[in-house]
PDB file of C-alpha atoms in Angstrom:
ATOM      1  CA  MET A   1      58.241  28.404   9.494  1.00 79.00           C
ATOM      2  CA  ILE A   2      61.215  26.942   7.635  1.00 79.00           C
ATOM      3  CA  ALA A   3      64.713  25.985   8.724  1.00 77.00           C
ATOM      4  CA  ASN A   4      67.367  28.633   8.075  1.00 80.00           C
ATOM      5  CA  PRO A   5      68.041  28.363   4.298  1.00 75.00           C
ATOM      6  CA  SER A   6      71.762  29.058   4.895  1.00 79.00           C
ATOM      7  CA  GLY A   7      72.059  26.001   7.115  1.00 77.00           C
ATOM      8  CA  GLY A   8      72.614  28.098  10.221  1.00 81.00           C
ATOM      9  CA  ILE A   9      70.770  27.974  13.508  1.00 80.00           C
ATOM     10  CA  GLY A  10      67.143  28.979  13.743  1.00 80.00           C
ATOM     11  CA  PHE A  11      64.020  29.311  11.624  1.00 79.00           C
ATOM     12  CA  TYR A  12      62.502  31.869   9.263  1.00 82.00           C
ATOM     13  CA  VAL A  13      58.892  32.973   9.664  1.00 85.00           C
ATOM     14  CA  MET A  14      57.555  34.230   6.365  1.00 83.00           C
ATOM     15  CA  GLY A  15      54.457  34.670   4.249  1.00 84.00           C
ATOM     16  CA  TRP A  16      53.019  31.682   2.412  1.00 84.00           C
ATOM     17  CA  ASP A  17      53.455  33.248  -1.033  1.00 81.00           C
ATOM     18  CA  GLY A  18      57.227  33.467  -0.612  1.00 81.00           C
ATOM     19  CA  LEU A  19      57.736  29.852   0.453  1.00 81.00           C
ATOM     20  CA  ALA A  20      57.828  28.363  -3.042  1.00 77.00           C
ATOM     21  CA  SER A  21      61.016  30.275  -3.882  1.00 78.00           C
ATOM     22  CA  LEU A  22      62.879  28.756  -0.911  1.00 77.00           C
ATOM     23  CA  THR A  23      61.431  25.324  -0.293  1.00 77.00           C
ATOM     24  CA  ARG A  24      59.271  22.638  -1.838  1.00 81.00           C
ATOM     25  CA  ILE A  25      55.767  22.730  -0.382  1.00 84.00           C
ATOM     26  CA  THR A  26      54.234  19.310   0.185  1.00 87.00           C
ATOM     27  CA  VAL A  27      50.719  18.341  -0.848  1.00 91.00           C
ATOM     28  CA  HIS A  28      49.875  17.902   2.830  1.00 90.00           C
ATOM     29  CA  ASP A  29      50.966  21.449   3.674  1.00 89.00           C
ATOM     30  CA  ARG A  30      49.077  22.934   0.734  1.00 91.00           C
ATOM     31  CA  LEU A  31      45.873  21.153   1.745  1.00 93.00           C
ATOM     32  CA  LEU A  32      46.321  22.113   5.403  1.00 92.00           C
ATOM     33  CA  TYR A  33      46.868  25.765   4.470  1.00 91.00           C
ATOM     34  CA  GLU A  34      43.703  25.777   2.370  1.00 92.00           C
ATOM     35  CA  ALA A  35      41.710  24.070   5.139  1.00 92.00           C
ATOM     36  CA  VAL A  36      42.840  26.579   7.764  1.00 90.00           C
ATOM     37  CA  LEU A  37      41.896  29.529   5.528  1.00 89.00           C
ATOM     38  CA  LYS A  38      38.304  28.266   5.464  1.00 89.00           C
ATOM     39  CA  GLU A  39      37.957  28.415   9.265  1.00 84.00           C
ATOM     40  CA  PRO A  40      36.001  31.519  10.391  1.00 80.00           C
ATOM     41  CA  LEU A  41      37.341  31.300  13.963  1.00 78.00           C
ATOM     42  CA  LEU A  42      40.868  30.075  14.652  1.00 82.00           C
ATOM     43  CA  SER A  43      41.399  28.119  17.850  1.00 85.00           C
ATOM     44  CA  PRO A  44      43.224  24.934  18.858  1.00 88.00           C
ATOM     45  CA  GLY A  45      40.006  23.043  18.200  1.00 86.00           C
ATOM     46  CA  THR A  46      39.431  24.386  14.691  1.00 87.00           C
ATOM     47  CA  ILE A  47      43.110  23.943  13.763  1.00 89.00           C
ATOM     48  CA  ARG A  48      42.972  20.385  15.077  1.00 89.00           C
ATOM     49  CA  ALA A  49      39.833  19.733  13.022  1.00 89.00           C
ATOM     50  CA  ALA A  50      41.518  21.099   9.888  1.00 91.00           C
ATOM     51  CA  GLY A  51      44.554  18.897  10.484  1.00 91.00           C
ATOM     52  CA  ARG A  52      42.383  15.832  10.938  1.00 91.00           C
ATOM     53  CA  LYS A  53      40.437  16.581   7.787  1.00 91.00           C
ATOM     54  CA  VAL A  54      43.662  16.655   5.800  1.00 93.00           C
ATOM     55  CA  ALA A  55      45.011  13.567   7.574  1.00 92.00           C
ATOM     56  CA  LEU A  56      41.842  11.634   6.715  1.00 92.00           C
ATOM     57  CA  SER A  57      42.657  12.128   3.022  1.00 91.00           C
ATOM     58  CA  GLY A  58      45.748   9.965   3.527  1.00 91.00           C
ATOM     59  CA  VAL A  59      48.380  12.527   2.499  1.00 90.00           C
ATOM     60  CA  ALA A  60      49.970  12.411   5.983  1.00 87.00           C
ATOM     61  CA  GLY A  61      50.362   8.633   5.935  1.00 88.00           C
ATOM     62  CA  ARG A  62      48.313   5.684   7.141  1.00 90.00           C
ATOM     63  CA  PRO A  63      49.087   6.012  10.896  1.00 90.00           C
ATOM     64  CA  ALA A  64      47.983   9.660  10.878  1.00 89.00           C
ATOM     65  CA  ALA A  65      44.813   8.787   8.918  1.00 92.00           C
ATOM     66  CA  LYS A  66      44.005   5.995  11.357  1.00 92.00           C
ATOM     67  CA  ALA A  67      44.559   8.265  14.371  1.00 90.00           C
ATOM     68  CA  ALA A  68      42.457  11.032  12.797  1.00 91.00           C
ATOM     69  CA  HIS A  69      39.617   8.607  12.050  1.00 93.00           C
ATOM     70  CA  ALA A  70      39.614   7.347  15.652  1.00 93.00           C
ATOM     71  CA  ALA A  71      39.662  10.916  16.997  1.00 90.00           C
ATOM     72  CA  GLU A  72      36.787  11.944  14.724  1.00 91.00           C
ATOM     73  CA  ALA A  73      34.727   8.948  15.855  1.00 91.00           C
ATOM     74  CA  GLN A  74      35.415   9.773  19.514  1.00 91.00           C
ATOM     75  CA  GLU A  75      34.408  13.399  19.049  1.00 91.00           C
ATOM     76  CA  ALA A  76      31.189  12.342  17.320  1.00 90.00           C
ATOM     77  CA  ASP A  77      30.359  10.069  20.267  1.00 91.00           C
ATOM     78  CA  ASP A  78      31.130  12.870  22.723  1.00 92.00           C
ATOM     79  CA  ARG A  79      28.836  15.292  20.865  1.00 93.00           C
ATOM     80  CA  LEU A  80      26.065  12.696  20.887  1.00 90.00           C
ATOM     81  CA  ILE A  81      26.374  12.145  24.628  1.00 90.00           C
ATOM     82  CA  ALA A  82      26.632  15.884  25.321  1.00 93.00           C
ATOM     83  CA  ASN A  83      23.502  16.558  23.247  1.00 91.00           C
ATOM     84  CA  PHE A  84      21.589  13.906  25.150  1.00 89.00           C
ATOM     85  CA  LEU A  85      22.723  15.239  28.542  1.00 90.00           C
ATOM     86  CA  LEU A  86      21.825  18.803  27.552  1.00 93.00           C
ATOM     87  CA  ILE A  87      18.300  17.702  26.590  1.00 90.00           C
ATOM     88  CA  VAL A  88      17.862  15.956  29.958  1.00 87.00           C
ATOM     89  CA  ARG A  89      19.303  18.924  31.854  1.00 90.00           C
ATOM     90  CA  LEU A  90      17.086  21.409  30.012  1.00 91.00           C
ATOM     91  CA  LEU A  91      13.981  19.375  30.771  1.00 88.00           C
ATOM     92  CA  ASN A  92      14.942  19.059  34.439  1.00 86.00           C
ATOM     93  CA  GLN A  93      15.678  22.772  34.778  1.00 88.00           C
ATOM     94  CA  GLY A  94      12.555  23.696  32.810  1.00 84.00           C
ATOM     95  CA  GLY A  95      10.252  22.100  35.343  1.00 80.00           C
ATOM     96  CA  MET A  96       9.426  18.986  33.365  1.00 73.00           C
ATOM     97  CA  GLY A  97      10.251  16.852  36.397  1.00 67.00           C
ATOM     98  CA  GLN A  98      13.378  14.892  37.154  1.00 65.00           C
ATOM     99  CA  ILE A  99      14.138  12.926  33.985  1.00 63.00           C
ATOM    100  CA  ASP A 100      15.893   9.640  34.632  1.00 66.00           C
ATOM    101  CA  TRP A 101      18.534   9.684  31.882  1.00 64.00           C
ATOM    102  CA  ARG A 102      19.255   5.997  32.492  1.00 65.00           C
ATOM    103  CA  ARG A 103      15.952   5.178  30.790  1.00 65.00           C
ATOM    104  CA  PHE A 104      17.254   6.568  27.506  1.00 65.00           C
ATOM    105  CA  ASN A 105      20.022   5.538  25.124  1.00 68.00           C
ATOM    106  CA  PRO A 106      22.042   8.495  23.763  1.00 64.00           C
ATOM    107  CA  SER A 107      22.565   6.671  20.466  1.00 66.00           C
ATOM    108  CA  ASP A 108      18.842   5.962  20.038  1.00 66.00           C
ATOM    109  CA  SER A 109      17.792   7.372  16.673  1.00 64.00           C
ATOM    110  CA  ASP A 110      14.286   7.946  18.057  1.00 71.00           C
ATOM    111  CA  LEU A 111      15.509  10.008  21.025  1.00 72.00           C
ATOM    112  CA  ARG A 112      14.271  13.248  19.475  1.00 75.00           C
ATOM    113  CA  ALA A 113      10.832  11.756  18.878  1.00 78.00           C
ATOM    114  CA  LYS A 114      10.684  10.418  22.432  1.00 75.00           C
ATOM    115  CA  THR A 115      11.535  13.779  23.985  1.00 81.00           C
ATOM    116  CA  ARG A 116       9.721  15.999  21.476  1.00 86.00           C
ATOM    117  CA  LYS A 117       6.487  16.323  23.472  1.00 85.00           C
ATOM    118  CA  LEU A 118       8.436  17.436  26.525  1.00 86.00           C
ATOM    119  CA  ILE A 119      10.440  19.946  24.480  1.00 89.00           C
ATOM    120  CA  GLU A 120       7.219  21.270  22.908  1.00 91.00           C
ATOM    121  CA  ARG A 121       5.976  22.154  26.401  1.00 90.00           C
ATOM    122  CA  MET A 122       8.981  24.496  26.706  1.00 90.00           C
ATOM    123  CA  GLU A 123       8.294  26.407  23.483  1.00 92.00           C
ATOM    124  CA  PRO A 124       6.544  29.361  25.241  1.00 93.00           C
ATOM    125  CA  THR A 125       9.380  29.672  27.779  1.00 92.00           C
ATOM    126  CA  LEU A 126      12.139  29.641  25.172  1.00 92.00           C
ATOM    127  CA  GLY A 127      10.220  31.555  22.505  1.00 92.00           C
ATOM    128  CA  ALA A 128      10.988  29.055  19.741  1.00 93.00           C
ATOM    129  CA  GLY A 129       9.605  25.913  18.151  1.00 93.00           C
ATOM    130  CA  ALA A 130      10.751  22.431  19.078  1.00 92.00           C
ATOM    131  CA  GLU A 131      12.908  21.973  15.971  1.00 93.00           C
ATOM    132  CA  THR A 132      14.685  25.266  16.617  1.00 95.00           C
ATOM    133  CA  ILE A 133      15.313  24.264  20.238  1.00 94.00           C
ATOM    134  CA  PHE A 134      16.729  20.923  19.118  1.00 93.00           C
ATOM    135  CA  SER A 135      18.960  22.787  16.658  1.00 94.00           C
ATOM    136  CA  TRP A 136      20.215  25.098  19.429  1.00 95.00           C
ATOM    137  CA  LEU A 137      21.019  22.111  21.620  1.00 94.00           C
ATOM    138  CA  GLU A 138      22.936  20.423  18.814  1.00 93.00           C
ATOM    139  CA  GLU A 139      25.008  23.567  18.293  1.00 94.00           C
ATOM    140  CA  LEU A 140      25.580  23.837  22.027  1.00 95.00           C
ATOM    141  CA  SER A 141      26.589  20.180  22.288  1.00 95.00           C
ATOM    142  CA  ALA A 142      29.433  20.749  19.804  1.00 93.00           C
ATOM    143  CA  ILE A 143      30.692  23.591  22.031  1.00 94.00           C
ATOM    144  CA  VAL A 144      30.226  21.710  25.310  1.00 96.00           C
ATOM    145  CA  ALA A 145      31.445  18.234  24.280  1.00 95.00           C
ATOM    146  CA  PRO A 146      35.221  18.896  24.486  1.00 94.00           C
ATOM    147  CA  VAL A 147      34.834  20.440  27.958  1.00 96.00           C
ATOM    148  CA  GLY A 148      32.210  18.137  29.447  1.00 95.00           C
ATOM    149  CA  PHE A 149      30.088  18.684  32.537  1.00 95.00           C
ATOM    150  CA  ARG A 150      30.740  19.436  36.182  1.00 92.00           C
ATOM    151  CA  THR A 151      29.282  16.017  37.039  1.00 89.00           C
ATOM    152  CA  ARG A 152      31.788  14.276  34.717  1.00 88.00           C
ATOM    153  CA  ASP A 153      29.089  12.154  33.073  1.00 84.00           C
ATOM    154  CA  TYR A 154      31.622  11.104  30.435  1.00 88.00           C
ATOM    155  CA  PRO A 155      35.389  11.607  30.042  1.00 91.00           C
ATOM    156  CA  SER A 156      35.608  14.760  27.936  1.00 94.00           C
ATOM    157  CA  ARG A 157      38.757  15.675  26.023  1.00 94.00           C
ATOM    158  CA  MET A 158      39.689  18.484  28.406  1.00 95.00           C
ATOM    159  CA  GLN A 159      39.052  16.366  31.502  1.00 95.00           C
ATOM    160  CA  VAL A 160      41.177  13.522  30.133  1.00 95.00           C
ATOM    161  CA  LEU A 161      43.963  15.961  29.252  1.00 95.00           C
ATOM    162  CA  GLN A 162      43.790  17.523  32.725  1.00 96.00           C
ATOM    163  CA  ALA A 163      44.217  14.043  34.232  1.00 96.00           C
ATOM    164  CA  SER A 164      47.180  13.329  31.939  1.00 96.00           C
ATOM    165  CA  LEU A 165      48.755  16.647  32.889  1.00 97.00           C
ATOM    166  CA  GLU A 166      48.308  15.890  36.591  1.00 97.00           C
ATOM    167  CA  LYS A 167      50.148  12.596  36.070  1.00 97.00           C
ATOM    168  CA  LEU A 168      52.884  14.376  34.123  1.00 97.00           C
ATOM    169  CA  HIS A 169      53.235  17.007  36.855  1.00 97.00           C
ATOM    170  CA  GLY A 170      53.718  14.317  39.492  1.00 97.00           C
ATOM    171  CA  GLY A 171      56.309  12.506  37.389  1.00 96.00           C
ATOM    172  CA  LEU A 172      58.271  15.670  36.587  1.00 96.00           C
ATOM    173  CA  LEU A 173      58.224  16.807  40.202  1.00 96.00           C
ATOM    174  CA  ALA A 174      59.450  13.443  41.460  1.00 96.00           C
ATOM    175  CA  PHE A 175      62.226  13.386  38.865  1.00 96.00           C
ATOM    176  CA  GLY A 176      63.319  16.958  39.485  1.00 95.00           C
ATOM    177  CA  ASN A 177      63.435  16.570  43.263  1.00 95.00           C
ATOM    178  CA  SER A 178      65.743  13.556  42.973  1.00 94.00           C
ATOM    179  CA  GLU A 179      67.991  14.775  40.139  1.00 92.00           C
ATOM    180  CA  VAL A 180      70.793  17.347  40.482  1.00 90.00           C
ATOM    181  CA  THR A 181      71.592  17.546  36.767  1.00 90.00           C
ATOM    182  CA  GLU A 182      70.375  20.092  34.244  1.00 91.00           C
ATOM    183  CA  ALA A 183      67.616  17.645  33.329  1.00 92.00           C
ATOM    184  CA  GLY A 184      66.372  17.924  36.913  1.00 93.00           C
ATOM    185  CA  GLN A 185      66.177  21.709  36.612  1.00 92.00           C
ATOM    186  CA  ILE A 186      64.235  21.389  33.375  1.00 93.00           C
ATOM    187  CA  ALA A 187      61.863  18.913  35.032  1.00 95.00           C
ATOM    188  CA  LEU A 188      61.167  21.293  37.924  1.00 94.00           C
ATOM    189  CA  PHE A 189      60.580  24.186  35.541  1.00 92.00           C
ATOM    190  CA  ALA A 190      58.197  22.141  33.374  1.00 94.00           C
ATOM    191  CA  ALA A 191      56.436  20.906  36.521  1.00 95.00           C
ATOM    192  CA  GLU A 192      55.970  24.508  37.663  1.00 92.00           C
ATOM    193  CA  VAL A 193      54.365  25.515  34.375  1.00 91.00           C
ATOM    194  CA  ALA A 194      52.255  22.331  34.378  1.00 94.00           C
ATOM    195  CA  LYS A 195      50.945  23.147  37.883  1.00 93.00           C
ATOM    196  CA  LEU A 196      50.045  26.692  36.873  1.00 90.00           C
ATOM    197  CA  THR A 197      48.327  25.342  33.758  1.00 92.00           C
ATOM    198  CA  LEU A 198      46.370  22.834  35.862  1.00 94.00           C
ATOM    199  CA  ASP A 199      45.197  25.531  38.279  1.00 91.00           C
ATOM    200  CA  LEU A 200      44.180  27.926  35.514  1.00 91.00           C
ATOM    201  CA  GLY A 201      42.612  25.112  33.495  1.00 92.00           C
ATOM    202  CA  ALA A 202      40.476  24.124  36.487  1.00 92.00           C
ATOM    203  CA  ALA A 203      39.347  27.746  36.892  1.00 91.00           C
ATOM    204  CA  THR A 204      38.335  28.101  33.240  1.00 93.00           C
ATOM    205  CA  LEU A 205      36.525  24.748  33.338  1.00 94.00           C
ATOM    206  CA  LEU A 206      34.507  25.898  36.359  1.00 93.00           C
ATOM    207  CA  ASN A 207      33.530  29.053  34.448  1.00 93.00           C
ATOM    208  CA  CYS A 208      32.261  26.850  31.616  1.00 94.00           C
ATOM    209  CA  TYR A 209      30.297  24.588  33.943  1.00 95.00           C
ATOM    210  CA  GLY A 210      28.676  27.616  35.550  1.00 93.00           C
ATOM    211  CA  GLU A 211      27.152  28.587  32.189  1.00 93.00           C
ATOM    212  CA  LEU A 212      25.268  25.283  32.109  1.00 93.00           C
ATOM    213  CA  ASP A 213      23.660  25.776  35.512  1.00 92.00           C
ATOM    214  CA  ASN A 214      20.798  27.702  33.890  1.00 92.00           C
ATOM    215  CA  LEU A 215      20.202  26.354  30.376  1.00 93.00           C
ATOM    216  CA  VAL A 216      16.798  27.993  30.134  1.00 93.00           C
ATOM    217  CA  ARG A 217      18.269  31.465  30.520  1.00 92.00           C
ATOM    218  CA  LEU A 218      21.164  30.607  28.207  1.00 93.00           C
ATOM    219  CA  LEU A 219      18.873  29.432  25.385  1.00 93.00           C
ATOM    220  CA  GLN A 220      16.452  32.319  25.796  1.00 92.00           C
ATOM    221  CA  SER A 221      19.138  34.571  24.328  1.00 89.00           C
ATOM    222  CA  TRP A 222      20.948  31.973  22.221  1.00 91.00           C
ATOM    223  CA  GLY A 223      21.586  34.340  19.320  1.00 85.00           C
ATOM    224  CA  GLY A 224      23.608  36.657  21.534  1.00 86.00           C
ATOM    225  CA  ASN A 225      25.240  33.873  23.525  1.00 85.00           C
ATOM    226  CA  ARG A 226      26.726  31.646  20.858  1.00 87.00           C
ATOM    227  CA  GLU A 227      29.864  33.644  20.024  1.00 86.00           C
ATOM    228  CA  ARG A 228      30.532  34.363  23.695  1.00 90.00           C
ATOM    229  CA  LEU A 229      30.228  30.672  24.564  1.00 91.00           C
ATOM    230  CA  LEU A 230      32.592  29.715  21.739  1.00 89.00           C
ATOM    231  CA  MET A 231      35.206  32.000  23.274  1.00 89.00           C
ATOM    232  CA  LEU A 232      34.520  30.930  26.875  1.00 92.00           C
ATOM    233  CA  PHE A 233      34.515  27.182  26.208  1.00 94.00           C
ATOM    234  CA  GLY A 234      37.609  27.548  24.036  1.00 91.00           C
ATOM    235  CA  ARG A 235      39.743  28.894  26.896  1.00 92.00           C
ATOM    236  CA  PRO A 236      40.614  25.514  28.465  1.00 93.00           C
ATOM    237  CA  ASP A 237      41.760  24.325  25.041  1.00 93.00           C
ATOM    238  CA  TRP A 238      44.036  27.365  24.637  1.00 91.00           C
ATOM    239  CA  LEU A 239      45.590  26.642  28.036  1.00 91.00           C
ATOM    240  CA  LEU A 240      46.037  22.895  27.564  1.00 93.00           C
ATOM    241  CA  ASP A 241      47.024  23.000  23.897  1.00 91.00           C
ATOM    242  CA  GLY A 242      50.441  21.436  23.341  1.00 90.00           C
ATOM    243  CA  TRP A 243      50.543  19.429  26.565  1.00 94.00           C
ATOM    244  CA  GLN A 244      49.145  16.219  25.063  1.00 91.00           C
ATOM    245  CA  SER A 245      52.273  15.730  22.946  1.00 90.00           C
ATOM    246  CA  ILE A 246      54.461  16.422  25.987  1.00 94.00           C
ATOM    247  CA  CYS A 247      52.528  13.862  28.040  1.00 95.00           C
ATOM    248  CA  ALA A 248      52.945  11.314  25.243  1.00 93.00           C
ATOM    249  CA  LEU A 249      56.669  12.077  25.005  1.00 94.00           C
ATOM    250  CA  TRP A 250      57.163  11.591  28.756  1.00 95.00           C
ATOM    251  CA  ASP A 251      55.165   8.357  28.697  1.00 94.00           C
ATOM    252  CA  SER A 252      57.373   7.100  25.862  1.00 92.00           C
ATOM    253  CA  ALA A 253      60.470   7.208  28.111  1.00 92.00           C
ATOM    254  CA  PRO A 254      60.692   3.813  29.897  1.00 90.00           C
ATOM    255  CA  SER A 255      63.858   4.447  31.926  1.00 94.00           C
ATOM    256  CA  ARG A 256      65.488   7.259  33.874  1.00 94.00           C
ATOM    257  CA  ASP A 257      68.143   7.690  31.195  1.00 94.00           C
ATOM    258  CA  ALA A 258      65.406   7.970  28.581  1.00 94.00           C
ATOM    259  CA  GLN A 259      63.626  10.526  30.774  1.00 95.00           C
ATOM    260  CA  ARG A 260      66.791  12.613  30.964  1.00 93.00           C
ATOM    261  CA  GLU A 261      66.967  12.506  27.189  1.00 92.00           C
ATOM    262  CA  VAL A 262      63.363  13.536  26.505  1.00 93.00           C
ATOM    263  CA  LEU A 263      63.440  16.288  29.119  1.00 93.00           C
ATOM    264  CA  HIS A 264      65.742  18.339  26.902  1.00 88.00           C
ATOM    265  CA  ASP A 265      63.017  18.207  24.242  1.00 89.00           C
ATOM    266  CA  ILE A 266      60.215  18.818  26.744  1.00 92.00           C
ATOM    267  CA  GLY A 267      61.974  21.978  27.927  1.00 88.00           C
ATOM    268  CA  ARG A 268      61.691  23.351  24.393  1.00 85.00           C
ATOM    269  CA  MET A 269      58.091  22.220  23.955  1.00 88.00           C
ATOM    270  CA  VAL A 270      56.569  23.704  27.133  1.00 89.00           C
ATOM    271  CA  PRO A 271      53.808  26.039  25.872  1.00 86.00           C
ATOM    272  CA  VAL A 272      53.965  29.745  26.617  1.00 79.00           C
ATOM    273  CA  MET A 273      50.996  30.834  28.721  1.00 78.00           C
ATOM    274  CA  PRO A 274      48.551  33.031  26.744  1.00 74.00           C
ATOM    275  CA  LYS A 275      48.859  36.648  27.889  1.00 75.00           C
ATOM    276  CA  GLU A 276      45.061  36.929  27.979  1.00 79.00           C
ATOM    277  CA  VAL A 277      44.853  34.358  30.769  1.00 80.00           C
ATOM    278  CA  SER A 278      45.073  37.046  33.463  1.00 75.00           C
ATOM    279  CA  GLU A 279      41.822  38.481  32.108  1.00 78.00           C
ATOM    280  CA  TRP A 280      40.195  35.043  32.073  1.00 80.00           C
ATOM    281  CA  VAL A 281      40.723  34.476  35.804  1.00 73.00           C
ATOM    282  CA  ASP A 282      40.459  38.034  37.165  1.00 66.00           C
ATOM    283  CA  GLY A 283      44.158  38.935  37.007  1.00 56.00           C
ATOM    284  CA  GLY A 284      46.940  38.235  39.460  1.00 53.00           C
ATOM    285  CA  VAL A 285      48.359  35.341  37.441  1.00 58.00           C
ATOM    286  CA  PRO A 286      52.178  35.086  37.415  1.00 60.00           C
ATOM    287  CA  VAL A 287      52.397  34.109  33.750  1.00 57.00           C
ATOM    288  CA  GLU A 288      55.714  35.923  33.191  1.00 58.00           C
ATOM    289  CA  ARG A 289      57.576  32.984  34.719  1.00 52.00           C
ATOM    290  CA  THR A 290      56.389  30.744  31.886  1.00 50.00           C
ATOM    291  CA  TRP A 291      58.040  32.936  29.238  1.00 51.00           C
ATOM    292  CA  ASN A 292      61.560  32.561  30.585  1.00 50.00           C
ATOM    293  CA  GLN A 293      62.319  29.261  28.867  1.00 45.00           C
ATOM    294  CA  ARG A 294      62.694  31.131  25.562  1.00 43.00           C
ATOM    295  CA  ARG A 295      65.911  32.654  26.943  1.00 45.00           C
ATOM    296  CA  TRP A 296      67.409  29.327  27.962  1.00 45.00           C
ATOM    297  CA  VAL A 297      68.003  27.646  24.615  1.00 42.00           C
ATOM    298  CA  LYS A 298      68.690  28.611  21.030  1.00 40.00           C
ATOM    299  CA  ALA A 299      66.130  27.544  18.464  1.00 41.00           C
ATOM    300  CA  ASN A 300      66.580  24.006  17.162  1.00 43.00           C
ATOM    301  CA  VAL A 301      69.722  23.362  19.258  1.00 42.00           C
ATOM    302  CA  ASP A 302      70.224  20.721  21.938  1.00 44.00           C
ATOM    303  CA  TRP A 303      70.561  22.115  25.462  1.00 38.00           C
ATOM    304  CA  ARG A 304      73.844  20.322  26.130  1.00 40.00           C
ATOM    305  CA  GLY A 305      76.028  20.131  23.055  1.00 40.00           C
ATOM    306  CA  GLY A 306      74.472  22.202  20.289  1.00 39.00           C
ATOM    307  CA  THR A 307      73.334  19.139  18.332  1.00 42.00           C
ATOM    308  CA  HIS A 308      70.634  19.893  15.808  1.00 44.00           C
ATOM    309  CA  LEU A 309      67.267  18.369  16.618  1.00 45.00           C
ATOM    310  CA  LEU A 310      65.832  18.096  13.126  1.00 47.00           C
ATOM    311  CA  ASP A 311      66.403  14.334  13.179  1.00 52.00           C
ATOM    312  CA  ARG A 312      63.852  14.086  15.981  1.00 55.00           C
ATOM    313  CA  THR A 313      61.053  15.601  13.965  1.00 52.00           C
ATOM    314  CA  ALA A 314      59.834  12.197  12.754  1.00 56.00           C
ATOM    315  CA  ARG A 315      59.593  10.955  16.323  1.00 56.00           C
ATOM    316  CA  ASN A 316      57.607  13.994  17.420  1.00 54.00           C
ATOM    317  CA  GLU A 317      55.252  13.653  14.456  1.00 56.00           C
ATOM    318  CA  ALA A 318      54.614  10.040  15.489  1.00 59.00           C
ATOM    319  CA  LEU A 319      53.752  11.262  18.986  1.00 58.00           C
ATOM    320  CA  ARG A 320      51.350  13.813  17.533  1.00 54.00           C
ATOM    321  CA  ALA A 321      49.563  10.967  15.748  1.00 58.00           C
ATOM    322  CA  VAL A 322      49.140   9.275  19.129  1.00 57.00           C
ATOM    323  CA  ALA A 323      47.906  12.554  20.601  1.00 59.00           C
ATOM    324  CA  ALA A 324      45.498  13.417  17.744  1.00 61.00           C
TER     325      ALA A 324
END
């Protein structure tokens, strides 16, 4: 997407090959494009990973590299904890007795050795050797880590984002109910979409947690389950994608006047609900209401006076670094 080359309102959406004739492509954008092309499955998570990989190279600036490094470290910790909890859950569900996870350290490099004998006892049930089972659990931990567990054993990315969105919903609702200006209307609209997103997000999270209630059965057909689980556990991310920047933007407004100001940006940033969501939660979802905001404002134009918003791009990019 590029700004209208004539200087008029709006953006052009065009193929990558034609960009060089109209605009100068940055090193960052070239590297990001190449990184995205290498992803076999596109999702918010894989796009985020590609963006972080490029940011870690330093071409997006030091703040972005620092934020990407911190996010990568956090995700690695989450995968480690998820892997440990999956091992404990599998052993408990497989009849190995109630394993007290408090006796183990998830970061213990000898954890595999300490649990190997127990995993070996499950080889006949799962139809695979211990190393293969460990490999399956590591793959599964990468899928599960962003979503977490029903028992909330650690604050997963999706659970943290749900909590942030709940806080945002409360703030928008309070503002909108006490404000008679256009900003108040925008706040109520954004709050409505946030509430629908929260409800649908909770439903998709419960579907994910249900898959982990019988790990033995899940791993017995791991080859046929992996792609399905990638899609299932990716649904909360599709729903919540985009809200982290909005939460950060709202949190950056310290006063009511500042909140009025950022609400005009938030109204443009509210994500459109994926059409597939009605299939994810058995239909009956009023997602059409969330598409209406596209009729309310022209692209790249302020709601009130027609002022171009390109000068706010730097601020939004800074917020994305916070929300990496």
